[in-house]
XYZ file of C-alpha atoms in Angstrom:
526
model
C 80.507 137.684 92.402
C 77.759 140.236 93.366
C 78.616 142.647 96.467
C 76.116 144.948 98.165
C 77.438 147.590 100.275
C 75.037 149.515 102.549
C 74.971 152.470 105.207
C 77.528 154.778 103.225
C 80.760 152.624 103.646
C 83.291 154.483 102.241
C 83.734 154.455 97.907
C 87.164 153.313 98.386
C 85.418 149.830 99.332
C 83.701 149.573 96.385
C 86.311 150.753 93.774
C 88.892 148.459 95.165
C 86.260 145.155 94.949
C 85.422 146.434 91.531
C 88.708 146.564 90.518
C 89.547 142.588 91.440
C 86.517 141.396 89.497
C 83.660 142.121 92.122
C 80.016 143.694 90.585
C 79.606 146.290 93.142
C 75.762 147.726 94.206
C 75.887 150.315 96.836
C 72.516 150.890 98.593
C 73.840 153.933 101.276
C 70.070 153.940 103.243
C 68.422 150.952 102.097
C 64.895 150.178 104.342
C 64.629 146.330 105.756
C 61.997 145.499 103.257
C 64.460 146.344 100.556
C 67.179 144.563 101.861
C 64.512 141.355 102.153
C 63.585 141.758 98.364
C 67.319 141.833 97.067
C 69.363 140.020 99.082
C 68.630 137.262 97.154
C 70.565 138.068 94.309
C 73.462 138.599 95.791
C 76.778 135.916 97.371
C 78.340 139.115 99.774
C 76.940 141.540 101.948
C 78.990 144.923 103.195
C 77.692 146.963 106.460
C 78.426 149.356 108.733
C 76.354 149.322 112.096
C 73.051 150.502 110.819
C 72.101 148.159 108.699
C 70.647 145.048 111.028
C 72.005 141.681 109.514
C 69.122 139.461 111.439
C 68.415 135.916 111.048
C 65.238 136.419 108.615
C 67.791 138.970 106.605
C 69.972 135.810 106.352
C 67.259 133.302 105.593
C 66.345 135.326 102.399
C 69.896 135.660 101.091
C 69.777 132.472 99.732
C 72.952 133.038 97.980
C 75.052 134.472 100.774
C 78.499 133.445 100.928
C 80.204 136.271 103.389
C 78.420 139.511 105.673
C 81.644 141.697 106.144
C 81.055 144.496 108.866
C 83.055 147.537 108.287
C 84.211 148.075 111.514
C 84.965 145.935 115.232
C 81.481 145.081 116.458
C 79.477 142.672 114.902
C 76.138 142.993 117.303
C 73.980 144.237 114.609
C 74.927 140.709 112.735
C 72.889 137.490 113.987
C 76.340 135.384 113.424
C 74.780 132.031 114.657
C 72.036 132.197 112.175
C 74.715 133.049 109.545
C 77.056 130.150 111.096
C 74.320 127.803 110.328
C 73.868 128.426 107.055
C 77.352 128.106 106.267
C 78.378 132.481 105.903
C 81.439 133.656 106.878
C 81.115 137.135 109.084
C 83.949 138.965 108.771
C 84.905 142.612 110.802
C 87.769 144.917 110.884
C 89.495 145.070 114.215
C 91.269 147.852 115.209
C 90.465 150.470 112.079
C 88.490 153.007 114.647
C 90.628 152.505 117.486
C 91.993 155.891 117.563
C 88.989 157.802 116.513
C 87.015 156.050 119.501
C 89.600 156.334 122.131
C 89.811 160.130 121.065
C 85.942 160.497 121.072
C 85.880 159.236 124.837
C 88.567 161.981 125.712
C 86.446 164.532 123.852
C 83.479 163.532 125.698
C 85.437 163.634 129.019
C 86.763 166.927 128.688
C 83.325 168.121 127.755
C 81.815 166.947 130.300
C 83.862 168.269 132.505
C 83.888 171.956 131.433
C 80.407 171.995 130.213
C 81.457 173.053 126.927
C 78.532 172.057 124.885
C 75.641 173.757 127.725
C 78.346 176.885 127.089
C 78.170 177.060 123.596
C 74.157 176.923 123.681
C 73.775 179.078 126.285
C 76.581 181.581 124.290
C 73.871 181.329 120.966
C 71.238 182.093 122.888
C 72.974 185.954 123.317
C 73.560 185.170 126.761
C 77.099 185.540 128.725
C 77.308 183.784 131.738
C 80.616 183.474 132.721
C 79.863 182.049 136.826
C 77.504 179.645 135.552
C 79.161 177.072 133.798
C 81.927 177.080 136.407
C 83.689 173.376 135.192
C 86.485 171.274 137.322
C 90.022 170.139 136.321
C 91.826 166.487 134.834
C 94.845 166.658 136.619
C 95.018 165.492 139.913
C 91.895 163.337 139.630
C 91.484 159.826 140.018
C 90.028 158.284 136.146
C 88.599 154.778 136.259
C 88.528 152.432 132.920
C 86.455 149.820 132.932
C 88.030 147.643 130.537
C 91.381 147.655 129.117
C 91.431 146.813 125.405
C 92.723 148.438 122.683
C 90.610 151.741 123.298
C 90.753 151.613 126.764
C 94.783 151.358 126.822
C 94.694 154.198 123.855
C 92.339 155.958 126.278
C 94.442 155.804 129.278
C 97.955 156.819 127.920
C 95.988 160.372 126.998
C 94.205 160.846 130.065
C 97.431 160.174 131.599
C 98.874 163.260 130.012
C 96.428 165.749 131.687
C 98.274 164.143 134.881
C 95.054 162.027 136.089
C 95.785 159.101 138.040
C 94.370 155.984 136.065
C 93.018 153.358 137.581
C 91.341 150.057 136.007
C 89.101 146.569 136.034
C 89.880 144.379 134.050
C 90.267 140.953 135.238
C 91.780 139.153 132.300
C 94.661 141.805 132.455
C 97.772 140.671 134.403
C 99.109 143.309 137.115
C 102.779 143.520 135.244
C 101.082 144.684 132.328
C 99.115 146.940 134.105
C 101.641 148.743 136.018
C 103.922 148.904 132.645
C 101.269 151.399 131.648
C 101.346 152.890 134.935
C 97.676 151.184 135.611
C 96.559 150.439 138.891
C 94.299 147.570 138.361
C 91.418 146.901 141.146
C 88.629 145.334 142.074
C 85.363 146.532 140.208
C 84.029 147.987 143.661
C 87.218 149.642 144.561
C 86.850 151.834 140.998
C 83.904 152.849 141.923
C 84.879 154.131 145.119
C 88.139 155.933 144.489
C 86.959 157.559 140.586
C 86.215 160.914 140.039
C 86.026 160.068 136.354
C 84.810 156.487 134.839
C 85.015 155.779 130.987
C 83.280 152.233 130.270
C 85.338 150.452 127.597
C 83.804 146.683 128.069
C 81.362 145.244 125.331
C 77.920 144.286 126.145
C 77.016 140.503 126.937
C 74.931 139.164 130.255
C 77.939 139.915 132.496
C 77.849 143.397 132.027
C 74.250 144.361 131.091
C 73.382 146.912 133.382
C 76.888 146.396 135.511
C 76.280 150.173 136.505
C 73.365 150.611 138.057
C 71.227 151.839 141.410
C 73.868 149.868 143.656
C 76.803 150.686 141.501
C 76.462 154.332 142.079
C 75.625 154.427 145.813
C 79.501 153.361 146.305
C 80.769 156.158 143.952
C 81.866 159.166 144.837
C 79.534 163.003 145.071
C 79.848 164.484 142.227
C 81.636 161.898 139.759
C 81.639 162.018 135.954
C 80.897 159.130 133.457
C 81.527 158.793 130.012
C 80.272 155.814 127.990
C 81.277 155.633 124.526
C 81.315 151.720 124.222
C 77.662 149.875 124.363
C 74.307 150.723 125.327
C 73.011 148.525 128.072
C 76.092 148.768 130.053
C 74.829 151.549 131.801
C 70.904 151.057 133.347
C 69.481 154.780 131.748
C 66.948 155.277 134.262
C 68.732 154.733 137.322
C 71.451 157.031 135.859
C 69.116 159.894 135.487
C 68.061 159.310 138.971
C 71.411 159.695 139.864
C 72.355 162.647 137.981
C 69.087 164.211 139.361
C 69.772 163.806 142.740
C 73.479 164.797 142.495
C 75.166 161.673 142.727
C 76.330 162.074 139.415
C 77.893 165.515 138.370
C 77.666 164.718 134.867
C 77.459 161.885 132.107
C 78.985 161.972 128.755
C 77.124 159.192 126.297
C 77.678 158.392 122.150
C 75.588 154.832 123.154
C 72.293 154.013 123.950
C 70.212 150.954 124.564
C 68.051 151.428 121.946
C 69.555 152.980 119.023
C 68.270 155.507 117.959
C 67.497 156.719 120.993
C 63.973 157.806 122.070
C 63.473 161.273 122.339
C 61.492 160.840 125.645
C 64.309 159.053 127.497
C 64.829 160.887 130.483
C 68.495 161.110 130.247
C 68.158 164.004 127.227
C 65.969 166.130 129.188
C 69.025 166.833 131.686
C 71.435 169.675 131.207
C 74.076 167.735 133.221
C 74.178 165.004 130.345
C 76.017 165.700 126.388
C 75.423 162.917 123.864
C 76.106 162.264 120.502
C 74.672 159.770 118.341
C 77.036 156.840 118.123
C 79.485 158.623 116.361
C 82.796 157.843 118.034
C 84.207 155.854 115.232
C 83.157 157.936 112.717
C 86.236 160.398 111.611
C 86.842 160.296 108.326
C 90.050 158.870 108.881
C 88.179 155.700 110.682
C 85.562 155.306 107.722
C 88.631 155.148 105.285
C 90.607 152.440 106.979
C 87.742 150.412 107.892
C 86.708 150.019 104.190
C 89.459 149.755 103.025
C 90.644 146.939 105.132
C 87.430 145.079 104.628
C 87.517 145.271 100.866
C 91.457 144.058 100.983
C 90.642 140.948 103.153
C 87.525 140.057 100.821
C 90.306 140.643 97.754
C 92.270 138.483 99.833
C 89.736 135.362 100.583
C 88.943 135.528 96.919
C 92.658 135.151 95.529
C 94.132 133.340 98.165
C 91.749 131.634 100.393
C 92.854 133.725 103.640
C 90.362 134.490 106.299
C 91.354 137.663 107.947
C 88.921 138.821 110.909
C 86.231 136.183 109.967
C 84.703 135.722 113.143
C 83.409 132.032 112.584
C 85.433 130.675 110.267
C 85.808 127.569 112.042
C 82.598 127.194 113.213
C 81.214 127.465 109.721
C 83.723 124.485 108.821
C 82.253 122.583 111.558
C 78.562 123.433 110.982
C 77.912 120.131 108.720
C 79.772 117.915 111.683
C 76.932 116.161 113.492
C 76.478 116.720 117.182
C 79.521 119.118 117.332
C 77.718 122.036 117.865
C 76.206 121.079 120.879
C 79.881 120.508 122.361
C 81.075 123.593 120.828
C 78.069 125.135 123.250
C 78.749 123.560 125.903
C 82.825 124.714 125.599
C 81.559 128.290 125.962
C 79.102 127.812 128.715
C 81.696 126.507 130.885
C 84.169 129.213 130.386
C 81.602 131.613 130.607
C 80.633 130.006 134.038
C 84.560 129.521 135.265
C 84.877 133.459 134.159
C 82.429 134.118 136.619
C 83.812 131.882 139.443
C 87.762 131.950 139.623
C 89.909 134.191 140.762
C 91.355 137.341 139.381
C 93.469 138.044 136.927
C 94.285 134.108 136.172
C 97.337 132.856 134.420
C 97.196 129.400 133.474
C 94.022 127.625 131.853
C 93.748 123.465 131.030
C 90.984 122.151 128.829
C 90.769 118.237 128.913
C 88.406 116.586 126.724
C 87.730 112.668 126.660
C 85.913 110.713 124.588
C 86.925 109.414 120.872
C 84.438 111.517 119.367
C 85.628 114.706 120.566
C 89.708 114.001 119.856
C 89.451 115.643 116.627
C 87.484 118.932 117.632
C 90.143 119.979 120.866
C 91.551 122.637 118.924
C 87.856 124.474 118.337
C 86.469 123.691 121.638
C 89.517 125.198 122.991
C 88.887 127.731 121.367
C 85.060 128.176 122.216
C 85.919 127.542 126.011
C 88.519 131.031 125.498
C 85.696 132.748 123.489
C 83.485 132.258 126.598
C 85.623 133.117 128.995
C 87.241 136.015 127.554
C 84.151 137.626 126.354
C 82.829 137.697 130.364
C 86.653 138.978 131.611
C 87.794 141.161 128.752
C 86.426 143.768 126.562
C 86.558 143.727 122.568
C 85.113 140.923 120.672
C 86.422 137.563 121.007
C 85.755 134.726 118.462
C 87.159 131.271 117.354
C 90.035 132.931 115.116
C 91.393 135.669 117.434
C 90.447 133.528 120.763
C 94.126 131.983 121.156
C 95.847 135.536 120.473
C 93.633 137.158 122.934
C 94.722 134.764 125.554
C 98.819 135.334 124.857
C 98.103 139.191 124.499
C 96.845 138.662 128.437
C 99.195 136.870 129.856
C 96.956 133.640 130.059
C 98.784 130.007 128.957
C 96.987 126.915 127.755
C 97.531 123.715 128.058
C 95.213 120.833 126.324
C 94.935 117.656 127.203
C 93.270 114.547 125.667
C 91.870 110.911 127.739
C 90.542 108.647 125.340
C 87.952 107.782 128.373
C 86.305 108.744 130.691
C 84.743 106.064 133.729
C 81.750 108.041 134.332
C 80.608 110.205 130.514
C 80.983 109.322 127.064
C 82.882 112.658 126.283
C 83.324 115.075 128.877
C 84.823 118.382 128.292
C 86.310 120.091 131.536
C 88.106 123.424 132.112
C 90.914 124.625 134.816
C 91.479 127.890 135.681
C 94.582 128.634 138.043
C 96.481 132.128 139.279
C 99.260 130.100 140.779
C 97.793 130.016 144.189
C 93.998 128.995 143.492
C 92.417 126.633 141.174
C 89.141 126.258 139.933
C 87.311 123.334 137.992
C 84.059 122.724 136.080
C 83.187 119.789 133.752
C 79.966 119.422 131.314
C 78.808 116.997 128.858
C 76.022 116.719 126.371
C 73.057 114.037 126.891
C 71.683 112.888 123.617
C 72.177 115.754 120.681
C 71.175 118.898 122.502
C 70.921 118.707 126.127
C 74.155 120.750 127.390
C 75.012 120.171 131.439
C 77.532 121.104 133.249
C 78.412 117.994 135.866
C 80.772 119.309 137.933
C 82.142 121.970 140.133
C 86.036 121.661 141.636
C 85.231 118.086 142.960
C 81.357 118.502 143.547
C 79.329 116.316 141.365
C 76.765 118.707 140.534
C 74.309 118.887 137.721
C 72.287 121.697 135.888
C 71.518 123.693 132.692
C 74.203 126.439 132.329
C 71.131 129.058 131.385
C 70.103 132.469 133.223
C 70.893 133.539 136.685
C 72.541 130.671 138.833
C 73.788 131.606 142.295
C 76.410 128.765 143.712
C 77.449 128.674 147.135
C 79.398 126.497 149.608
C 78.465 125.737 152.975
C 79.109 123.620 156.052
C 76.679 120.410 155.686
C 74.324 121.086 157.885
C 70.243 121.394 158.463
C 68.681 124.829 157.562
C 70.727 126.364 155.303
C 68.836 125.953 151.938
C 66.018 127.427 154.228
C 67.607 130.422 154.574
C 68.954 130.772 151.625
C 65.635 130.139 149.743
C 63.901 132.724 152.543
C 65.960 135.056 151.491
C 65.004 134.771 147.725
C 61.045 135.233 148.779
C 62.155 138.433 150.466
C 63.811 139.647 147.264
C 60.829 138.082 145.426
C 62.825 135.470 143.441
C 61.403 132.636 141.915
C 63.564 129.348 142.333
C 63.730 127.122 138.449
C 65.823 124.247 139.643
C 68.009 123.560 142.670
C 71.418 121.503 142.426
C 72.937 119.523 145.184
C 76.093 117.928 146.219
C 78.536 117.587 149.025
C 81.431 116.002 150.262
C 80.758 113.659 153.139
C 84.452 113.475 154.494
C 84.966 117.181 154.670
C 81.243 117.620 155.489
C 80.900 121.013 153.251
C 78.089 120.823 150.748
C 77.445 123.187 147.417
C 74.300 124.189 145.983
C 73.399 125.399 142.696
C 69.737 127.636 141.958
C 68.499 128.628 139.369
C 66.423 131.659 139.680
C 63.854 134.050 137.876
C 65.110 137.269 137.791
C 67.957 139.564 138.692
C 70.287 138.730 141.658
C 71.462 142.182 143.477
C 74.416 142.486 144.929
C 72.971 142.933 148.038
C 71.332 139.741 147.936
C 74.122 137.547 147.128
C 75.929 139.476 149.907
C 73.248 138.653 152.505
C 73.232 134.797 151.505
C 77.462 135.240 151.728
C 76.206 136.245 155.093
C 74.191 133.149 156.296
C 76.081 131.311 159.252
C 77.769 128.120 157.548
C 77.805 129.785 153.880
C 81.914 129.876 153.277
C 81.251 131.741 149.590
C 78.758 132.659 147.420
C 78.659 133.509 143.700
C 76.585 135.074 140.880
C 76.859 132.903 137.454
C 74.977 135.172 134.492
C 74.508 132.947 130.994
């Protein structure tokens, strides 16, 4: 039982895995050509974030049995390509919770008492009392976008300065919001009312570059952002822009999209922004817990079998089922897609599968239909094992459902989404092995790849509307990939699915919302 640790995980790790029987290596700074030559050799690989767990990394360790991440995020680990080969990935929720949600407040008050441009200037022999004139916590308006574990952490000590906290989060019910005195709104309405905005969301397609050129013209003069979460969140050059020409009083980062950052990104040649290097999880007291915990849950899959915070447990068990994957794929794509389509802060979802085949997987394509949906409407990472907890924790009930047929598809997997006064539907199914569709939209029989950007809109069935819509694209220079119809004759409304090259704006999507007929119009990112 041969572990390598890497990237200066705490000794604690190693002593306690060498004390149950484990032949500990530690490699603190080991290059990628390195980790290529000896992965080979050994069945368990320890990390923090710097080492970069990719799928060639996994191909070579031949003898790789578990990756365990010291620490919540797992983006530096290619867990599909681990999946496949049959590795467990394991993390360690909730160890740096503290020391991040106390890095953001750090950053925050920095930011907005220039404390860091004071202390340079102050070394420099200077003493310039008028210059780095700051402004005050209380009384302001704080936005968090996203409201797990750090954010909540984040909020009850911002609270405490007597800001007024605000908050997006659409997988959080409002009771639980307002219990910690939490106004929850509309993504657009935090932007408009924040003077402060911490981002605590991860990173995926739904919130790459979610604040950006149009994101800022709605804020406020003057506001202040912190982002101590993920790189990529934020679009870097259109912040700079905005910091440059005032918008923005000031920006507080620890993330960047590319890690480490470039010394020629424009955002570190502005006095208005402070930035550390990814460091808001690393207290000592974080470090300690985190290896700790991972070396106790490795102890504990060893003696006893027990999977604590493996990410794909079930998914490895289900690697070597035939065709399941596919389904498993398809589960996520359509609660990724539903995420992106029902309303707000839902309460109740139904999966029904039909089809013999898939009767004995309903419990893990539950569970990858949650995983999708949760990791568009929540922050934090969300995987097969903590999927159903993640749900409860927000307020959201399940309900599964098996038909052993199903008149029109072999097996047909479809999800429900309700709030108590609206409902929303999708259904998908796989043709031969690979080729995932979804089939269905509420009760339009509609049919496309769930990849890239799809807009879907309603409209009254008339002439001229597509042409308008598709005009519209050519002005924004979109290319159109595929184009979905369907309608419903009795009603005579139609819907429309495209698939397009390139980013959808805001504004566009609002001008097709705009088209006479169009009754709604939505952005689906996958």
């Amino acid at each position: 039982m041969k572990v390598l640790i890497t990237d200066g995980v705490d000794p604690q790790c190693g002593q306690i895995l060498a004390q149950n029987g484990f032949e500990v290596t530690e490699k603190p700074k080991i290059s990628k050509e390195e980790l290529k030559e000896i992965i080979g050799e050994f069945d368990k690989l320890i990390v923090r974030s710097a080492t970069k767990v990719t799928a060639e990394i996994i191909e070579y360790g031949k003898n790789l049995k578990l990756i365990g991440r010291a620490g919540a995020g797992v983006d530096n680990i290619d867990i599909d390509a681990a999946t496949r080969k049959g590795i467990i990935v394991m993390n360690t929720p909730g160890g740096n919770t503290i020391s991040a949600a106390e890095h953001a407040c750090a950053m925050m008050l920095s930011a907005a008492r220039r404390i860091p441009q004071a202390t340079a200037d102050l070394k420099e022999g200077n003493w310039n009392k008028k210059k780095f004139t700051g402004v005050e916590l209380e009384g302001k308006t704080l936005s968090i976008i996203g409201l797990g574990k750090i954010g909540r952490e984040v909020a009850t000590r911002m609270q405490s300065f007597r800001m007024k906290t605000i908050a997006y989060d659409p997988m959080i019910p409002d009771e639980y919001a307002a219990h910690l005195n939490i106004e929850l709104l509309p993504l657009h309405e935090n932007f408009k009312r924040a003077d402060f905005i911490t981002i605590h969301s991860s990173l995926n397609e739904s919130t790459r570059n979610l604040i950006s050129k149009d994101t800022f013209d709605l804020m406020k003069e003057g506001v202040i952002i912190v982002n101590c979460a993920r790189g990529g969140i934020i679009n870097e050059q259109d912040l700079a822009d905005a910091i440059t020409s005032g918008k923005v009083a000031a920006a507080a980062l620890d993330v960047f999209e590319a890690e480490p950052v470039n010394p020629d990104n424009p955002l570190l040649k502005l006095d208005q922004v402070i930035a550390t290097p990814h460091i808001a999880a690393s207290t000592n007291e974080a470090q300690e817990k985190v290896a700790l915990q991972i070396a106790e849950q490795i102890v504990e899959w060893k003696q006893k079998g027990k999977l604590e915070g493996a990410v794909n447990a079930s998914a490895v068990e289900l690697a070597q089922s035939p065709g399941v994957q596919s389904y498993l794929t398809l589960a996520e794509k359509l609660g990724a897609t539903l995420a992106q389509l029902a309303p707000a802060h839902v309460n109740k979802m139904t999966v029904r599968t039909s089809g013999e085949f898939l009767h004995k997987y309903n419990e893990v394509i539950t569970a990858a239909a949650l995983k999708g949906l949760l990791e568009i409407r929540q922050s934090g990472d969300t995987n097969y094992i903590n999927a159903f907890t993640k749900a409860k924790e927000c307020g959201l009930s399940l309900e599964q459902r098996f038909e052993k047929e199903n008149t029109d598809y072999t097996n047909l997997i479809s999800l429900e989404l309700e709030n108590g006064t609206e409902k929303r539907m999708i259904g998908g199914t796989v043709f031969g092995d690979k080729e995932v569709r979804i089939v269905m939209i509420d009760r339009f029989l509609v049919e496309f790849k769930p990849e890239g950007n799809i807009i879907i809109y309603n409209n009254i069935d008339k002439p001229g509307i597509i042409a308008q819509v598709t005009q519209l694209l050519l002005l924004h220079n979109l290319n159109v990939a595929y184009i979905a119809l369907s309608r419903d004759e009795e009603k005579s409304i139609a819907m429309t699915a495209i698939v397009v090259d390139g980013d959808v704006t805001p504004v566009l999507l609002e001008e097709i919302r705009n088209v006479n007929g169009v009754s709604c119009a939505d952005l689906v990112s996958l």
